[in-house]
Amino acid sequence: MTRYFENGTGELVPDALAGFARAHQDLVDYDLADGYVTARHPAPTRTVGLLSGGGSGHEPLHAGYVGAGMLDAACPGRVFASPHNRQIFRASRAVAGPDGVLHIVKNYTGDRINFGIAAERLADAGIACGRVLVDDDLASDSEAVAAGRRGTGATVLVEKVLGGAADTGMGLDALVDLGTSVAGRCRTLAVASAAHHAPVTGEPAFELPSGELEYGVGIHGERADHTRSQKQVGVLVEDMTGVLLDALCPGPDDPVVALVNGLGSVTSLELYGIFGELGRVLDARRVRLVRHLVGDYVTALDMRGFSLTLMVADRTVLDFYDAPVHTPEWRW
Amino acid sequence: MTRYFENGTGELVPDALAGFARAHQDLVDYDLADGYVTARHPAPTRTVGLLSGGGSGHEPLHAGYVGAGMLDAACPGRVFASPHNRQIFRASRAVAGPDGVLHIVKNYTGDRINFGIAAERLADAGIACGRVLVDDDLASDSEAVAAGRRGTGATVLVEKVLGGAADTGMGLDALVDLGTSVAGRCRTLAVASAAHHAPVTGEPAFELPSGELEYGVGIHGERADHTRSQKQVGVLVEDMTGVLLDALCPGPDDPVVALVNGLGSVTSLELYGIFGELGRVLDARRVRLVRHLVGDYVTALDMRGFSLTLMVADRTVLDFYDAPVHTPEWRW
Amino acid sequence: MTTTAFDTTQTRDWMRRFAESVYATEAELTELDQKVGDGDFGTNLAAGVRAAGLLLDRTGGPADSAKELGAMATAFLDEIGGTSGPLFGLLFQALSRAAADSAADPGGGLTTGALAEGTAQGLAAIRRVGDAVPGDKTLVDALTPAAAALRAAEGTPPAAALAAAADGAWQGVRDTASLTARRGRASYLGDRVTDIPDPGAVGVALFFASAAATVHTLAPRLSTG
Amino acid sequence: MTTTAFDTTQTRDWMRRFAESVYATEAELTELDQKVGDGDFGTNLAAGVRAAGLLLDRTGGPADSAKELGAMATAFLDEIGGTSGPLFGLLFQALSRAAADSAADPGGGLTTGALAEGTAQGLAAIRRVGDAVPGDKTLVDALTPAAAALRAAEGTPPAAALAAAADGAWQGVRDTASLTARRGRASYLGDRVTDIPDPGAVGVALFFASAAATVHTLAPRLSTG
Ligand SMILES: Nc1ncnc2c1ncn2[C@@H]1O[C@H](COP(=O)(O)OP(=O)(O)O)[C@@H](O)[C@H]1O
Ligand SMILES: Nc1ncnc2c1ncn2[C@@H]1O[C@H](COP(=O)(O)OP(=O)(O)O)[C@@H](O)[C@H]1O
Ligand SMILES: [Mg+2]
Ligand SMILES: [Mg+2]
Ligand SMILES: [Mg+2]
Ligand SMILES: [Mg+2]
């Protein structure tokens, strides 16, 4: 109780979920026993339930995106720890449609393991279950990382697109294909100028010398594999965007969607400044920026940093992205 | 450039506004020369333009609330410095309706002075101008503070209610009366467990010993008039709510609206936990909580704290509050 | 020649030294305002003198003292927000008006009488708009003794009169250290902040002191010991 | 009697000492995981032993070693997320199954053979699910030598065999310090983190070491000097 406003270690997540459930009782139900959140008004046209989950501390991900047009259920784990398989299994059973349930999983070992065990149990129970793995983080795109790229900011884009698609009645296999294809066309890079604070100790998860940037940081306070000195934000964004574009190589006619995402305690002033720089860089490179989001979508507790995500879309993907959504934290 | 992502001192606000204007060009226009933001699609039924403004660093206040159903214009000053009178004068002239323009002003000396000078100039130009002063902060409710209570979190509630009212075609005098009455029925209290960081130096604006809370902090890093030791959040919220209710004394049938507001870098987990506690306290005291908001509405850069605002409403006020709104940061 | 009135060059030098003093002490002013306010006073004041300089660049510079002071007034009133920006603007506006009046008199230039009159008028306007009285721990506490010193010095040359005004202002600044603020952001702190002088008052003292020389650091002038 | 197999009381004492060791070293484990991961390993492991304790309270406690280990398996598999939670659960599940098998044998109880078999099966399951190989800097690096030591100790009493397993595990832990992680969160750090042992591996060593005595602090066991 030095920095976090909480009732005690370990109470942060359950207390938050209770408050969240009351705040949004018109939109979501909260299963207290098994600790998952479900949508109250899913589209009747859906044949597949959409479920995601992962460690807490990334709010609004995932519970904030449960509702019409997006997720049918979210399974929040403890802070930075994947949900356990029972939670995932029970939530999946609760929201599975006639064509089963789709798991949207960020690529982290813990999430893969727990979603994997839950999938085995679902198969055992005769419930069809598919998986879309999100692995957009460029910083972990290296031979040395056997686990593969991490899943980060792109998760919200994948959830939104799949939500729009599921509302059309699309079946499980088609959703898996679509989601896998969309996830494959997203890349993210994240930087931080200060670490998040560990809830248990109230202390920064790591120390960064003043003027240094953690370049390629993860969303759990995993440090990046290197630091670099802080530059003007225009230069920084230009560098980051260059790396993302090199990985994605959008064609001149490809519509691109951008997410400028705050990791926790970067100010809205900075995020909009960063978006301005991103727009300039994309204009100069003749990239067709057709949609954008600016705000805190996938956080890392109170980390002081931001991530840039680019998604190469097409007409179909954009239609699903534009489809109506009504969740606690995303509405149009 | 040690902590803030920016292009240099003094560029934070103009760069942010440029990015904001591009991000929300479907909703707002940005006058670069005079530095104000206007709504692109105000309701044709309005006869009075609604304008607010103040120092930057409180985002989404005010520019994030420019749009249909809320503000017609916002004048952002430098970080924590009120806008200058020319900015206010020009923006007022741009959005004044046939029945004039209404200034929603947070009670701070600088804002009063600059809005005051602008009002003189508007009178001179033959434009009717009214003012609603928001002064909800309980911590500055003291004989010793000659300037009176500060204006803080309630500002967004007043802006929303007046927006709904203005859309009905309500005239200037009636809006002033309504706004003044609504502002008078709002009280706020804010606490922080860590200071914001000054953009110029990147250092905390003040040091708080670990385990201490700044109790009654302002939204510019003005320290509170005392600190107290950090308690469980349930105890803290109970204390704060008690003080607010003592000041407002809602009757058993009065509908009450609550705002649980993050000041910058408090996590969404904590804010929902706080809302849960607030709900419990209000239930126990049989206060009729009819509406609520949970999130970052009025911030103090990256201050680690939150504020609680209670508004005693009535049927009319609730109708205006519930009216449709479509701004960059508030939509329903 | 310099004994009875400031000519344009002297006024311009004074304004330039004031700008220099503000830039030189910006960090110290920031620190003071961080202790009793929100830390932006130094930035606000620097933005004002910068805006005035840019304004004069654009218009090709002033032809007389009144216009030099008028540029300061326009810059601070029109471009600078915050609490102190328009208040300083009101002071400069009154000084500019007094300078214009005295320029019309035989002898012309910026006389001690004009300085006394302009400062008195500026103080009155600031008190009207900001509602502060002496003792509230604001810039009024430096401007009041400065105005009194100028009035008492009528008949003496402007340089001497302004030196007396600066002395009075610095004393006013030091006196604010022991006051409990009742106006401005510092007032919210109650009795928590003591022994810190008011930043706005320091700004006023800087202004008068710069008539004689640039102020490169505040520290020696703030110590009451 | 204690020479050929652990009875229920001995297994229960082992599990209790393990819980105690976890609580006692939670802060040290947190610190380790902060350096190479995300700082929650200590919390996750503590949540697991706590959940197992609560489960046994609810069910009135176990009747035999297999059920004692089974409670651990259920708690970790069903209640604990994170990477390590279900992996530890798989180890306990395999040990519980082996214990149940050996209890059916004449002589009964938890024999060294059952411990060796269960650990080998657990290791295999962990490798199947988590895809790690020795040298990836994970808990596999402690579990592999522990499994080998148990296999080599078949025929000796469980207490001696588990002591050998603990020695092997601690050595495995110390060896991870010089490895570059390829799995788990630590892998994202590349070569930036060296000389820090893997927290999950420490958890495995704690488990085997607790058969003999509670571990109150990690420090002496981690130093390679
Ligand atoms: N009501 C007032 N009348 C006169 N001067 C005031 C008043 N309130 C504040 N001041 C002066 O303004 C100074 C602060 O200016 P500045 O930092 O620009 O304003 P803000 O408080 O808006 O950040 C204070 O140090 C004080 O001298
Ligand atoms: N693929 C894997 N296979 C086996 N063990 C692993 C693997 N990845 C990580 N681990 C182990 O898990 C430990 C971390 O556990 P924990 O902190 O609970 O997980 P998380 O990384 O999800 O926070 C690591 O120290 C390592 O021993
Ligand atoms: Mg974790
Ligand atoms: Mg200010
Ligand atoms: Mg200030
Ligand atoms: Mg971990």
Short mmCIF file of N, CA and C in Angstrom, two decimals, chain B residues 131-251:
data_model
loop_
_atom_site.label_atom_id
_atom_site.label_comp_id
_atom_site.label_asym_id
_atom_site.label_seq_id
_atom_site.Cartn_x
_atom_site.Cartn_y
_atom_site.Cartn_z
N ARG B 131 -21.27 33.54 -17.89
CA ARG B 131 -20.24 32.69 -17.28
C ARG B 131 -20.85 31.75 -16.24
N VAL B 132 -20.43 30.50 -16.30
CA VAL B 132 -20.71 29.55 -15.22
C VAL B 132 -19.38 29.20 -14.58
N LEU B 133 -19.27 29.48 -13.31
CA LEU B 133 -18.04 29.20 -12.59
C LEU B 133 -18.17 27.84 -11.89
N VAL B 134 -17.21 26.96 -12.14
CA VAL B 134 -17.22 25.65 -11.49
C VAL B 134 -16.26 25.68 -10.31
N ASP B 135 -16.76 25.39 -9.14
CA ASP B 135 -15.91 25.46 -7.93
C ASP B 135 -16.30 24.34 -6.98
N ASP B 136 -15.91 23.14 -7.36
CA ASP B 136 -16.38 21.94 -6.67
C ASP B 136 -15.41 21.36 -5.66
N ASP B 137 -14.16 21.84 -5.65
CA ASP B 137 -13.13 21.16 -4.85
C ASP B 137 -13.24 21.45 -3.37
N LEU B 138 -13.57 20.42 -2.62
CA LEU B 138 -13.79 20.59 -1.19
C LEU B 138 -12.53 20.96 -0.43
N ALA B 139 -11.38 20.49 -0.93
CA ALA B 139 -10.14 20.71 -0.18
C ALA B 139 -9.81 22.19 -0.05
N SER B 140 -10.29 23.00 -1.01
CA SER B 140 -10.00 24.43 -0.95
C SER B 140 -11.18 25.20 -0.38
N ASP B 141 -12.08 24.50 0.29
CA ASP B 141 -13.26 25.14 0.88
C ASP B 141 -12.88 25.62 2.28
N SER B 142 -12.28 26.79 2.35
CA SER B 142 -11.77 27.25 3.65
C SER B 142 -11.74 28.75 3.67
N GLU B 143 -11.98 29.28 4.83
CA GLU B 143 -11.93 30.73 5.04
C GLU B 143 -10.61 31.31 4.56
N ALA B 144 -9.54 30.53 4.76
CA ALA B 144 -8.20 31.05 4.50
C ALA B 144 -7.93 31.19 3.00
N VAL B 145 -8.73 30.51 2.17
CA VAL B 145 -8.50 30.59 0.73
C VAL B 145 -9.43 31.64 0.16
N ALA B 146 -8.91 32.85 -0.02
CA ALA B 146 -9.73 33.96 -0.48
C ALA B 146 -10.25 33.71 -1.89
N ALA B 147 -9.51 32.91 -2.67
CA ALA B 147 -9.90 32.69 -4.07
C ALA B 147 -11.10 31.74 -4.18
N GLY B 148 -11.49 31.10 -3.10
CA GLY B 148 -12.64 30.19 -3.14
C GLY B 148 -12.24 28.81 -3.61
N ARG B 149 -13.23 27.91 -3.61
CA ARG B 149 -12.97 26.52 -4.00
C ARG B 149 -12.49 26.45 -5.45
N ARG B 150 -11.54 25.56 -5.70
CA ARG B 150 -11.06 25.34 -7.06
C ARG B 150 -12.11 24.62 -7.90
N GLY B 151 -11.99 24.76 -9.20
CA GLY B 151 -12.83 23.99 -10.12
C GLY B 151 -12.06 22.78 -10.61
N THR B 152 -12.64 21.58 -10.46
CA THR B 152 -11.91 20.37 -10.87
C THR B 152 -12.85 19.41 -11.61
N GLY B 153 -13.00 18.20 -11.08
CA GLY B 153 -13.70 17.12 -11.77
C GLY B 153 -15.12 17.44 -12.23
N ALA B 154 -15.83 18.25 -11.47
CA ALA B 154 -17.23 18.53 -11.80
C ALA B 154 -17.37 19.19 -13.17
N THR B 155 -16.27 19.79 -13.64
CA THR B 155 -16.32 20.52 -14.91
C THR B 155 -16.94 19.67 -16.02
N VAL B 156 -16.54 18.40 -16.11
CA VAL B 156 -17.08 17.57 -17.19
C VAL B 156 -18.57 17.34 -17.03
N LEU B 157 -19.02 17.20 -15.79
CA LEU B 157 -20.46 16.99 -15.58
C LEU B 157 -21.23 18.24 -15.98
N VAL B 158 -20.71 19.40 -15.58
CA VAL B 158 -21.36 20.66 -15.94
C VAL B 158 -21.37 20.83 -17.47
N GLU B 159 -20.26 20.49 -18.11
CA GLU B 159 -20.20 20.63 -19.57
C GLU B 159 -21.20 19.70 -20.25
N LYS B 160 -21.33 18.48 -19.70
CA LYS B 160 -22.26 17.53 -20.32
C LYS B 160 -23.71 17.99 -20.15
N VAL B 161 -24.06 18.40 -18.95
CA VAL B 161 -25.44 18.83 -18.67
C VAL B 161 -25.77 20.07 -19.50
N LEU B 162 -24.86 21.03 -19.52
CA LEU B 162 -25.13 22.25 -20.27
C LEU B 162 -25.20 21.96 -21.77
N GLY B 163 -24.40 21.00 -22.23
CA GLY B 163 -24.47 20.62 -23.63
C GLY B 163 -25.84 20.09 -23.99
N GLY B 164 -26.35 19.21 -23.15
CA GLY B 164 -27.69 18.68 -23.38
C GLY B 164 -28.74 19.78 -23.36
N ALA B 165 -28.58 20.71 -22.43
CA ALA B 165 -29.54 21.81 -22.31
C ALA B 165 -29.46 22.74 -23.52
N ALA B 166 -28.24 23.07 -23.92
CA ALA B 166 -28.07 24.00 -25.05
C ALA B 166 -28.69 23.42 -26.32
N ASP B 167 -28.63 22.11 -26.45
CA ASP B 167 -29.20 21.47 -27.64
C ASP B 167 -30.71 21.61 -27.73
N THR B 168 -31.35 21.92 -26.59
CA THR B 168 -32.80 22.14 -26.63
C THR B 168 -33.14 23.56 -27.05
N GLY B 169 -32.10 24.39 -27.28
CA GLY B 169 -32.35 25.78 -27.66
C GLY B 169 -32.45 26.72 -26.47
N MET B 170 -32.10 26.25 -25.31
CA MET B 170 -32.17 27.09 -24.10
C MET B 170 -31.34 28.36 -24.27
N GLY B 171 -31.85 29.47 -23.77
CA GLY B 171 -31.17 30.76 -23.90
C GLY B 171 -30.05 30.96 -22.90
N LEU B 172 -29.30 32.05 -23.10
CA LEU B 172 -28.09 32.30 -22.32
C LEU B 172 -28.36 32.39 -20.82
N ASP B 173 -29.36 33.20 -20.44
CA ASP B 173 -29.59 33.40 -19.01
C ASP B 173 -30.01 32.11 -18.33
N ALA B 174 -30.86 31.35 -19.03
CA ALA B 174 -31.32 30.08 -18.44
C ALA B 174 -30.15 29.11 -18.30
N LEU B 175 -29.25 29.12 -19.27
CA LEU B 175 -28.07 28.24 -19.20
C LEU B 175 -27.18 28.64 -18.03
N VAL B 176 -26.99 29.95 -17.86
CA VAL B 176 -26.18 30.41 -16.73
C VAL B 176 -26.80 29.94 -15.42
N ASP B 177 -28.11 30.10 -15.30
CA ASP B 177 -28.79 29.69 -14.06
C ASP B 177 -28.64 28.18 -13.84
N LEU B 178 -28.90 27.42 -14.90
CA LEU B 178 -28.81 25.97 -14.79
C LEU B 178 -27.39 25.54 -14.41
N GLY B 179 -26.41 26.07 -15.14
CA GLY B 179 -25.03 25.68 -14.89
C GLY B 179 -24.58 26.04 -13.49
N THR B 180 -24.97 27.23 -13.05
CA THR B 180 -24.58 27.67 -11.71
C THR B 180 -25.22 26.77 -10.66
N SER B 181 -26.46 26.41 -10.90
CA SER B 181 -27.14 25.53 -9.95
C SER B 181 -26.51 24.14 -9.94
N VAL B 182 -26.19 23.61 -11.13
CA VAL B 182 -25.56 22.29 -11.19
C VAL B 182 -24.18 22.32 -10.53
N ALA B 183 -23.39 23.34 -10.87
CA ALA B 183 -22.05 23.44 -10.27
C ALA B 183 -22.15 23.51 -8.76
N GLY B 184 -23.17 24.19 -8.26
CA GLY B 184 -23.34 24.32 -6.81
C GLY B 184 -23.69 23.01 -6.14
N ARG B 185 -24.17 22.05 -6.94
CA ARG B 185 -24.55 20.76 -6.35
C ARG B 185 -23.52 19.66 -6.61
N CYS B 186 -22.30 20.07 -6.91
CA CYS B 186 -21.18 19.13 -7.14
C CYS B 186 -20.07 19.39 -6.13
N ARG B 187 -19.51 18.33 -5.60
CA ARG B 187 -18.31 18.47 -4.77
C ARG B 187 -17.32 17.37 -5.14
N THR B 188 -16.04 17.70 -5.04
CA THR B 188 -14.96 16.80 -5.43
C THR B 188 -13.89 16.77 -4.36
N LEU B 189 -13.24 15.62 -4.22
CA LEU B 189 -12.07 15.51 -3.36
C LEU B 189 -11.05 14.63 -4.07
N ALA B 190 -9.78 15.04 -4.02
CA ALA B 190 -8.74 14.33 -4.78
C ALA B 190 -7.58 13.96 -3.87
N VAL B 191 -7.00 12.79 -4.13
CA VAL B 191 -5.82 12.35 -3.39
C VAL B 191 -4.77 11.83 -4.37
N ALA B 192 -3.52 11.84 -3.95
CA ALA B 192 -2.45 11.35 -4.81
C ALA B 192 -1.44 10.58 -3.98
N SER B 193 -0.92 9.50 -4.57
CA SER B 193 0.14 8.76 -3.90
C SER B 193 1.50 9.07 -4.51
N ALA B 194 1.52 9.83 -5.59
CA ALA B 194 2.78 10.33 -6.16
C ALA B 194 2.47 11.52 -7.04
N ALA B 195 3.41 12.44 -7.11
CA ALA B 195 3.23 13.68 -7.87
C ALA B 195 3.31 13.41 -9.37
N HIS B 196 2.81 14.34 -10.15
CA HIS B 196 3.09 14.30 -11.59
C HIS B 196 4.54 14.71 -11.80
N HIS B 197 5.03 14.49 -13.00
CA HIS B 197 6.39 14.91 -13.34
C HIS B 197 6.31 16.20 -14.14
N ALA B 198 7.13 17.16 -13.78
CA ALA B 198 7.14 18.43 -14.51
C ALA B 198 7.74 18.19 -15.89
N PRO B 199 7.04 18.61 -16.95
CA PRO B 199 7.57 18.36 -18.29
C PRO B 199 8.96 18.98 -18.50
N VAL B 200 9.20 20.14 -17.94
CA VAL B 200 10.47 20.83 -18.17
C VAL B 200 11.66 20.05 -17.61
N THR B 201 11.47 19.51 -16.41
CA THR B 201 12.61 18.85 -15.76
C THR B 201 12.51 17.32 -15.80
N GLY B 202 11.31 16.80 -16.02
CA GLY B 202 11.14 15.35 -15.94
C GLY B 202 11.13 14.83 -14.52
N GLU B 203 11.23 15.74 -13.56
CA GLU B 203 11.28 15.32 -12.15
C GLU B 203 9.89 15.43 -11.50
N PRO B 204 9.66 14.66 -10.43
CA PRO B 204 8.37 14.79 -9.73
C PRO B 204 8.19 16.22 -9.22
N ALA B 205 6.97 16.73 -9.33
CA ALA B 205 6.70 18.10 -8.90
C ALA B 205 6.87 18.26 -7.40
N PHE B 206 6.66 17.18 -6.67
CA PHE B 206 6.96 17.20 -5.23
C PHE B 206 7.27 15.79 -4.79
N GLU B 207 7.90 15.66 -3.66
CA GLU B 207 8.25 14.34 -3.16
C GLU B 207 7.29 13.96 -2.04
N LEU B 208 6.79 12.76 -2.12
CA LEU B 208 5.92 12.24 -1.07
C LEU B 208 6.64 11.04 -0.45
N PRO B 209 6.81 11.05 0.86
CA PRO B 209 7.41 9.86 1.47
C PRO B 209 6.54 8.64 1.15
N SER B 210 7.17 7.50 0.96
CA SER B 210 6.44 6.28 0.65
C SER B 210 5.44 5.98 1.75
N GLY B 211 4.22 5.61 1.34
CA GLY B 211 3.19 5.33 2.32
C GLY B 211 2.37 6.54 2.72
N GLU B 212 2.75 7.72 2.19
CA GLU B 212 2.00 8.93 2.49
C GLU B 212 1.07 9.26 1.32
N LEU B 213 -0.04 9.86 1.62
CA LEU B 213 -0.99 10.33 0.62
C LEU B 213 -1.10 11.84 0.69
N GLU B 214 -1.14 12.48 -0.47
CA GLU B 214 -1.45 13.91 -0.52
C GLU B 214 -2.97 13.98 -0.52
N TYR B 215 -3.56 14.50 0.55
CA TYR B 215 -5.01 14.43 0.74
C TYR B 215 -5.64 15.79 0.46
N GLY B 216 -6.31 15.89 -0.69
CA GLY B 216 -6.90 17.17 -1.09
C GLY B 216 -6.03 17.88 -2.10
N VAL B 217 -5.39 17.10 -2.97
CA VAL B 217 -4.44 17.66 -3.93
C VAL B 217 -5.20 18.38 -5.04
N GLY B 218 -4.54 19.34 -5.67
CA GLY B 218 -5.14 20.05 -6.81
C GLY B 218 -4.75 19.39 -8.12
N ILE B 219 -5.29 19.88 -9.22
CA ILE B 219 -5.01 19.24 -10.50
C ILE B 219 -3.85 19.89 -11.24
N HIS B 220 -3.05 20.68 -10.55
CA HIS B 220 -1.87 21.27 -11.18
C HIS B 220 -0.63 20.93 -10.38
N GLY B 221 -0.73 19.93 -9.53
CA GLY B 221 0.42 19.66 -8.69
C GLY B 221 0.51 20.63 -7.53
N GLU B 222 -0.53 21.44 -7.30
CA GLU B 222 -0.56 22.14 -6.02
C GLU B 222 -0.69 21.03 -4.98
N ARG B 223 0.17 21.05 -4.01
CA ARG B 223 0.07 20.03 -2.97
C ARG B 223 -1.19 20.28 -2.17
N ALA B 224 -1.61 19.27 -1.45
CA ALA B 224 -2.76 19.42 -0.57
C ALA B 224 -2.31 20.16 0.67
N ASP B 225 -3.26 20.56 1.53
CA ASP B 225 -2.77 21.25 2.71
C ASP B 225 -2.30 20.27 3.79
N HIS B 226 -2.49 18.97 3.55
CA HIS B 226 -1.82 18.02 4.44
C HIS B 226 -1.66 16.65 3.77
N THR B 227 -0.79 15.85 4.37
CA THR B 227 -0.67 14.47 3.92
C THR B 227 -1.28 13.59 5.01
N ARG B 228 -1.60 12.37 4.64
CA ARG B 228 -1.99 11.40 5.66
C ARG B 228 -1.43 10.07 5.22
N SER B 229 -1.38 9.13 6.14
CA SER B 229 -0.77 7.87 5.75
C SER B 229 -1.76 7.06 4.93
N GLN B 230 -1.22 6.34 3.97
CA GLN B 230 -2.01 5.52 3.05
C GLN B 230 -2.73 4.43 3.84
N LYS B 231 -4.02 4.29 3.57
CA LYS B 231 -4.79 3.22 4.21
C LYS B 231 -5.30 2.28 3.13
N GLN B 232 -6.00 1.23 3.55
CA GLN B 232 -6.69 0.40 2.57
C GLN B 232 -7.63 1.29 1.77
N VAL B 233 -7.77 0.99 0.50
CA VAL B 233 -8.56 1.90 -0.35
C VAL B 233 -10.01 1.95 0.11
N GLY B 234 -10.52 0.87 0.69
CA GLY B 234 -11.89 0.87 1.18
C GLY B 234 -12.08 1.92 2.28
N VAL B 235 -11.12 1.99 3.17
CA VAL B 235 -11.19 2.97 4.26
C VAL B 235 -11.06 4.39 3.70
N LEU B 236 -10.14 4.55 2.77
CA LEU B 236 -9.91 5.87 2.17
C LEU B 236 -11.18 6.37 1.47
N VAL B 237 -11.79 5.50 0.67
CA VAL B 237 -12.98 5.90 -0.08
C VAL B 237 -14.13 6.19 0.87
N GLU B 238 -14.23 5.41 1.92
CA GLU B 238 -15.29 5.67 2.91
C GLU B 238 -15.11 7.06 3.53
N ASP B 239 -13.88 7.39 3.89
CA ASP B 239 -13.61 8.71 4.47
C ASP B 239 -13.96 9.82 3.49
N MET B 240 -13.46 9.67 2.26
CA MET B 240 -13.67 10.73 1.26
C MET B 240 -15.16 10.91 0.97
N THR B 241 -15.86 9.79 0.83
CA THR B 241 -17.28 9.87 0.50
C THR B 241 -18.06 10.53 1.64
N GLY B 242 -17.66 10.22 2.85
CA GLY B 242 -18.32 10.82 4.01
C GLY B 242 -18.22 12.34 3.97
N VAL B 243 -17.03 12.85 3.67
CA VAL B 243 -16.82 14.29 3.61
C VAL B 243 -17.66 14.91 2.49
N LEU B 244 -17.70 14.24 1.35
CA LEU B 244 -18.48 14.77 0.22
C LEU B 244 -19.98 14.81 0.56
N LEU B 245 -20.45 13.74 1.18
CA LEU B 245 -21.89 13.69 1.51
C LEU B 245 -22.24 14.73 2.57
N ASP B 246 -21.33 14.94 3.52
CA ASP B 246 -21.59 15.96 4.54
C ASP B 246 -21.73 17.33 3.90
N ALA B 247 -20.98 17.56 2.83
CA ALA B 247 -21.05 18.87 2.18
C ALA B 247 -22.30 19.01 1.33
N LEU B 248 -22.74 17.90 0.73
CA LEU B 248 -23.84 17.97 -0.24
C LEU B 248 -25.20 17.64 0.36
N CYS B 249 -25.21 16.80 1.39
CA CYS B 249 -26.45 16.39 2.06
C CYS B 249 -27.58 16.02 1.10
N PRO B 250 -27.38 15.03 0.23
CA PRO B 250 -28.48 14.65 -0.66
C PRO B 250 -29.63 14.04 0.14
N GLY B 251 -30.86 14.37 -0.26
CA GLY B 251 -32.02 13.75 0.37
C GLY B 251 -32.15 12.31 -0.10
#
